[in-house]
CSV table of C-alpha atoms in Angstrom, one decimal:
chain,number,residue,atom,x,y,z
A,1,UNK,CA,-46.2,-87.6,-19.7
A,2,UNK,CA,-42.5,-88.3,-19.6
A,3,UNK,CA,-40.8,-87.0,-16.5
A,4,UNK,CA,-37.6,-85.9,-18.1
A,5,UNK,CA,-35.7,-83.2,-16.2
A,6,UNK,CA,-33.2,-82.5,-19.0
A,7,UNK,CA,-34.7,-79.0,-19.2
A,8,UNK,CA,-35.8,-78.3,-15.6
A,9,UNK,CA,-38.7,-76.0,-16.4
A,10,UNK,CA,-40.3,-78.3,-18.9
A,11,UNK,CA,-42.0,-80.2,-16.1
A,12,UNK,CA,-43.0,-77.0,-14.4
A,13,UNK,CA,-44.5,-75.7,-17.6
A,14,UNK,CA,-46.5,-78.9,-18.1
A,15,UNK,CA,-47.9,-78.7,-14.6
A,16,UNK,CA,-48.8,-75.1,-15.1
A,17,UNK,CA,-50.7,-75.9,-18.3
A,18,UNK,CA,-52.5,-78.9,-16.7
A,19,UNK,CA,-53.7,-76.8,-13.8
A,20,UNK,CA,-54.4,-73.5,-15.6
A,21,UNK,CA,-57.8,-74.2,-17.0
A,22,UNK,CA,-59.3,-76.7,-14.6
A,23,UNK,CA,-62.0,-75.5,-12.2
A,24,UNK,CA,-61.0,-75.5,-8.6
A,25,UNK,CA,-63.5,-76.8,-6.1
A,26,UNK,CA,-63.7,-74.3,-3.2
A,27,UNK,CA,-65.4,-75.1,0.1
A,28,UNK,CA,-67.4,-72.7,2.2
A,29,UNK,CA,-65.4,-72.3,5.4
A,30,UNK,CA,-68.0,-71.1,7.9
A,31,UNK,CA,-67.3,-74.0,10.2
A,32,UNK,CA,-63.7,-74.8,9.0
A,33,UNK,CA,-60.4,-73.1,9.7
A,34,UNK,CA,-58.9,-71.8,6.5
A,35,UNK,CA,-55.3,-73.0,5.8
A,36,UNK,CA,-53.1,-73.4,2.7
A,37,UNK,CA,-50.2,-75.6,1.9
A,38,UNK,CA,-47.5,-75.9,-0.8
A,39,UNK,CA,-46.9,-79.1,-2.8
A,40,UNK,CA,-43.2,-78.3,-3.6
A,41,UNK,CA,-41.5,-79.8,-6.6
A,42,UNK,CA,-37.7,-79.6,-7.0
A,43,UNK,CA,-35.0,-81.2,-9.1
A,44,UNK,CA,-32.5,-83.5,-7.4
A,45,UNK,CA,-29.9,-85.3,-9.4
A,46,UNK,CA,-31.9,-84.3,-12.6
A,47,UNK,CA,-35.0,-86.1,-11.3
A,48,UNK,CA,-38.2,-84.4,-10.1
A,49,UNK,CA,-38.9,-84.9,-6.4
A,50,UNK,CA,-41.6,-83.7,-4.0
A,51,UNK,CA,-40.7,-82.3,-0.6
A,52,UNK,CA,-42.5,-83.3,2.6
A,53,UNK,CA,-42.2,-82.3,6.2
A,54,UNK,CA,-42.8,-84.4,9.3
A,55,UNK,CA,-44.6,-82.5,12.1
A,56,UNK,CA,-43.4,-82.7,15.7
A,57,UNK,CA,-45.2,-84.3,18.5
A,58,UNK,CA,-45.7,-81.0,20.3
A,59,UNK,CA,-47.7,-79.1,17.7
A,60,UNK,CA,-51.4,-78.6,18.4
A,61,UNK,CA,-52.7,-80.4,15.4
A,62,UNK,CA,-51.7,-83.4,13.3
A,63,UNK,CA,-48.9,-84.5,15.6
A,64,UNK,CA,-46.2,-86.6,14.0
A,65,UNK,CA,-47.9,-86.6,10.6
A,66,UNK,CA,-46.4,-86.1,7.2
A,67,UNK,CA,-47.5,-82.8,5.6
A,68,UNK,CA,-46.6,-80.2,3.1
A,69,UNK,CA,-45.3,-76.8,4.2
A,70,UNK,CA,-48.1,-74.4,5.1
A,71,UNK,CA,-50.5,-73.4,7.8
A,72,UNK,CA,-53.4,-71.3,8.9
A,73,UNK,CA,-54.2,-68.1,7.0
A,74,UNK,CA,-53.2,-65.0,8.9
A,75,UNK,CA,-55.4,-61.8,8.9
A,76,UNK,CA,-52.5,-60.0,7.2
A,77,UNK,CA,-52.5,-62.4,4.2
A,78,UNK,CA,-54.2,-60.8,1.2
A,79,UNK,CA,-54.4,-64.0,-0.7
A,80,UNK,CA,-53.9,-67.7,0.2
A,81,UNK,CA,-50.7,-67.6,-1.9
A,82,UNK,CA,-49.4,-65.2,0.7
A,83,UNK,CA,-50.2,-67.8,3.4
A,84,UNK,CA,-48.3,-70.5,1.5
A,85,UNK,CA,-45.2,-68.4,0.8
A,86,UNK,CA,-45.1,-67.0,4.4
A,87,UNK,CA,-45.5,-70.3,6.0
A,88,UNK,CA,-43.1,-72.1,3.7
A,89,UNK,CA,-40.3,-69.6,4.6
A,90,UNK,CA,-41.2,-69.8,8.3
A,91,UNK,CA,-41.1,-73.6,8.4
A,92,UNK,CA,-38.4,-74.6,6.0
A,93,UNK,CA,-36.6,-71.4,5.1
A,94,UNK,CA,-37.3,-71.3,1.3
A,95,UNK,CA,-38.0,-67.7,0.4
A,96,UNK,CA,-40.9,-66.6,-1.9
A,97,UNK,CA,-38.4,-65.4,-4.5
A,98,UNK,CA,-37.3,-69.0,-4.9
A,99,UNK,CA,-40.8,-70.4,-5.4
A,100,UNK,CA,-42.8,-70.4,-8.6
A,101,UNK,CA,-46.5,-71.0,-8.0
A,102,UNK,CA,-47.8,-73.3,-10.8
A,103,UNK,CA,-51.4,-73.7,-9.9
A,104,UNK,CA,-54.0,-74.7,-7.4
A,105,UNK,CA,-55.7,-78.0,-6.5
A,106,UNK,CA,-59.1,-78.5,-4.8
A,107,UNK,CA,-59.8,-77.5,-1.3
A,108,UNK,CA,-59.5,-80.4,1.2
A,109,UNK,CA,-61.6,-80.5,4.4
A,110,UNK,CA,-60.1,-82.5,7.3
A,111,UNK,CA,-61.8,-84.3,10.2
A,112,UNK,CA,-59.8,-81.9,12.5
A,113,UNK,CA,-61.8,-78.9,11.2
A,114,UNK,CA,-59.5,-77.4,8.6
A,115,UNK,CA,-60.1,-76.4,5.0
A,116,UNK,CA,-56.8,-76.8,3.2
A,117,UNK,CA,-56.2,-75.0,-0.1
A,118,UNK,CA,-53.2,-76.7,-1.8
A,119,UNK,CA,-51.0,-74.9,-4.2
A,120,UNK,CA,-48.3,-76.5,-6.4
A,121,UNK,CA,-45.0,-74.8,-6.6
A,122,UNK,CA,-41.6,-75.2,-8.2
A,123,UNK,CA,-38.6,-74.6,-5.9
A,124,UNK,CA,-35.8,-73.1,-8.0
A,125,UNK,CA,-32.4,-74.7,-8.2
A,126,UNK,CA,-30.1,-73.8,-5.3
A,127,UNK,CA,-32.9,-73.0,-2.8
A,128,UNK,CA,-32.0,-75.3,0.0
A,129,UNK,CA,-34.7,-76.2,2.6
A,130,UNK,CA,-33.9,-76.4,6.2
A,131,UNK,CA,-35.9,-76.6,9.4
A,132,UNK,CA,-36.6,-73.1,10.7
A,133,UNK,CA,-39.5,-73.9,13.0
A,134,UNK,CA,-38.3,-76.6,15.4
A,135,UNK,CA,-41.6,-76.3,17.3
A,136,UNK,CA,-43.6,-77.4,14.2
A,137,UNK,CA,-41.2,-79.4,12.0
A,138,UNK,CA,-39.2,-82.5,13.1
A,139,UNK,CA,-37.9,-83.5,9.7
A,140,UNK,CA,-37.7,-82.7,6.0
A,141,UNK,CA,-37.5,-85.4,3.3
A,142,UNK,CA,-38.0,-85.7,-0.4
A,143,UNK,CA,-39.3,-88.5,-2.6
A,144,UNK,CA,-38.8,-89.0,-6.3
A,145,UNK,CA,-42.1,-88.6,-8.3
A,146,UNK,CA,-41.3,-91.9,-10.1
A,147,UNK,CA,-41.1,-93.8,-6.8
A,148,UNK,CA,-44.4,-92.2,-5.6
A,149,UNK,CA,-46.1,-93.4,-8.8
A,150,UNK,CA,-45.3,-97.1,-8.0
A,151,UNK,CA,-48.7,-98.8,-7.5
A,152,UNK,CA,-47.1,-101.2,-5.0
A,153,UNK,CA,-46.7,-98.5,-2.4
A,154,UNK,CA,-50.3,-97.3,-2.6
A,155,UNK,CA,-53.5,-98.4,-0.8
A,156,UNK,CA,-56.7,-96.9,0.6
A,157,UNK,CA,-58.5,-97.4,3.9
A,158,UNK,CA,-62.3,-97.4,3.9
A,159,UNK,CA,-63.9,-93.9,3.7
A,160,UNK,CA,-64.7,-92.1,6.9
A,161,UNK,CA,-67.8,-89.9,7.3
A,162,UNK,CA,-67.5,-86.8,9.5
A,163,UNK,CA,-70.4,-84.3,9.6
A,164,UNK,CA,-71.1,-83.4,5.9
A,165,UNK,CA,-67.9,-84.8,4.4
A,166,UNK,CA,-66.7,-88.2,3.4
A,167,UNK,CA,-63.0,-88.6,3.7
A,168,UNK,CA,-61.0,-91.1,1.6
A,169,UNK,CA,-57.8,-92.2,3.3
A,170,UNK,CA,-55.1,-92.9,0.8
A,171,UNK,CA,-51.7,-94.1,1.9
A,172,UNK,CA,-48.4,-93.9,0.0
A,173,UNK,CA,-45.9,-96.0,1.9
A,174,UNK,CA,-42.5,-94.6,0.8
A,175,UNK,CA,-39.9,-96.5,2.8
A,176,UNK,CA,-40.6,-95.9,6.5
A,177,UNK,CA,-42.8,-92.9,5.7
A,178,UNK,CA,-46.6,-93.3,5.6
A,179,UNK,CA,-48.0,-90.4,3.5
A,180,UNK,CA,-51.7,-90.4,4.2
A,181,UNK,CA,-54.8,-88.4,5.0
A,182,UNK,CA,-55.2,-84.9,3.5
A,183,UNK,CA,-51.5,-85.0,2.3
A,184,UNK,CA,-52.2,-88.3,0.5
A,185,UNK,CA,-55.4,-86.9,-1.0
A,186,UNK,CA,-53.6,-83.8,-2.3
A,187,UNK,CA,-50.8,-85.9,-3.7
A,188,UNK,CA,-53.3,-88.2,-5.4
A,189,UNK,CA,-55.1,-85.3,-7.0
A,190,UNK,CA,-51.8,-83.8,-8.2
A,191,UNK,CA,-51.0,-87.1,-9.9
A,192,UNK,CA,-54.5,-87.4,-11.4
A,193,UNK,CA,-55.0,-83.9,-12.6
A,194,UNK,CA,-51.9,-81.9,-12.3
A,195,UNK,CA,-49.1,-84.1,-13.6
A,196,UNK,CA,-49.0,-87.8,-14.2
A,197,UNK,CA,-50.9,-90.4,-16.1
A,198,UNK,CA,-51.3,-93.9,-14.7
A,199,UNK,CA,-51.4,-92.8,-11.1
A,200,UNK,CA,-51.9,-95.7,-8.6
A,201,UNK,CA,-55.6,-96.8,-8.4
């Protein structure tokens, strides 16, 4: 698929079509804490980028790690998309009206005891992200999809076995940022099934 952003919604439409009919693997969460995140796509300088956050060293879980906006499902959330939209606004100030949900990827368990449900979303032009929760978020950065596809920045650590799950540990080394763990797995699946041919192997 060519990543041309001449028509901004062309890419969003392609992602929506790719994710629309694929079955989503959902995990039972009896022993896992339910959470949801947004993989946000936006257009910068007419090129598609993905937005990431860097967590602070004071949060309870995943200190200092690179993540997507999101968090634990609240009892008031009717659907996990409610979780994603609420948490995204709370963390980086992008309102639900400025986000188009394009589809859902497979649930991702984590060794820390979470079940993360990833959603892919398009951030509309003009919706600027900023840190709203300084307790949770230390930094916001974006990476061009074309750069993240470069096989030279990708590697995997040996799998880790925790309880009933086997965790692959992919790493995308984008400049000084090591995008790894559950965030790396979500990104890899997005490339494999939601968007891009020839993802790094």
